[in-house]
Amino acid sequence: MPNFVPELRLSEGTGNTIIKPASVPESFDFLKTIVNSLNASEVSYRVQTNLLQMAKEHLNRLSEMDSSIAGIAQFTSLYIGAQLLYAQIFEKGLWKNPSTLATQQANILKTNIDQLLENCLKMQYLFVGLAANEQCSIKQFRLRALALNLIFIVKASNSSALAPCHHFLGAVEEMQRELVMHGLEPDSFASSVFKELSVLEEPKPGAVARLLIPILSESKLAKIPVPNSQVRMSSAVIIEPSNQTDSTLKFTAGLTMAVPLEAELFNLSDPSRLRLIIKYPDQRTHVVLPRPAHLKPLFFDNDKQDSHSGHNLRLLTTVLISHQVWSEACNVDISIALSVPEADIAKKKFNDSSSILHLCKPQKISVAPKPIKRGI
């Protein structure tokens, strides 16, 4: 908002000095100052955690105040949040042997690991304009999260660890290729993993997990990526249906009802990942792929947009709703999300909520399926 405030000009004879509101360069400089200060600080764990938490709060406020740098502020805030979560997991060292934990502690640890994986996916897929070094920083952070997930499954779970191990090894190979392609150096964790896996004869889940524990213990977190002013965050705004309407939509139970949907989509890297999420009161969820023909350019001058700068689109479609009879009118949630091709969290189900990243808050519409009239 500071960049929308006009500069007040007074006559030279008044002797008054008007302080200009922070401009875009000043906001960006403030953002860089925060990141540089955090990267340069060498303090205790407790002090560092407090600094990260304060920086995250400042960045969230900055993203609300100045829309021109909201993308990079939100990205940096999310990266710092991932660091805080990572530090929380490592605080007491319980991750090394989760089989000794009580059920509640193990569940908390697993929840934190899943949240860390989700944050990495958000950084990887919800932002456009990221430079090669920023993308590699995210993926190297994700390697740590995948390593923690593999260790937890091997040590504290009865489920098979073959698929998570294969997924981790695939991510390691992909990371090596990308670093070589862009001429970048790996961080301490990735470098050690590359070295140890190259001499491992048979990469079974147990052997890989035992190999990862000392590497994770000794590796420090990489520095926060230097802010890039070209970063934008993907988002969506549902225009129709609106939450402001009080009317209840009625239709015959068991049949379908078409609800017009209009939405504006901003900074999408890949429109083919777009999904519509319909969630019913009984927690049943439908994931719908919108037709490409229903997506139109939002602006007439966006011919130069691509996956790096992001696509701005308008979605005009209809959402089909169907359900059996309810005793009273209930709300159905409609939202827009991105389908994540790499479901690092939970199971790889297409309709699993863990494999999608929401672009907006759900829009609620009141629906009342009517019973079928029998006879006249």
Tab-separated table of C-alpha atoms in Angstrom, residues 249-257 321-325 367-373:
chain	number	residue	atom	x	y	z
A	249	LEU	CA	-29.858	-23.558	-4.292
A	250	LYS	CA	-32.386	-26.372	-4.607
A	251	PHE	CA	-32.365	-29.369	-6.911
A	252	THR	CA	-33.808	-32.862	-7.044
A	253	ALA	CA	-31.781	-35.326	-4.994
A	254	GLY	CA	-29.756	-37.757	-7.062
A	255	LEU	CA	-29.694	-35.478	-10.097
A	256	THR	CA	-27.077	-32.882	-10.976
A	257	MET	CA	-27.199	-29.115	-10.681
A	321	ILE	CA	-23.203	-30.749	-7.854
A	322	SER	CA	-25.132	-33.876	-6.942
A	323	HIS	CA	-26.129	-35.488	-3.658
A	324	GLN	CA	-28.850	-37.400	-1.905
A	325	VAL	CA	-31.499	-35.835	0.348
A	367	VAL	CA	-27.507	-26.295	-1.151
A	368	ALA	CA	-30.709	-28.211	-0.371
A	369	PRO	CA	-31.386	-31.418	-2.352
A	370	LYS	CA	-35.147	-31.978	-2.538
A	371	PRO	CA	-36.708	-35.437	-2.310
A	372	ILE	CA	-38.090	-36.928	-5.491
A	373	LYS	CA	-41.834	-36.421	-5.845
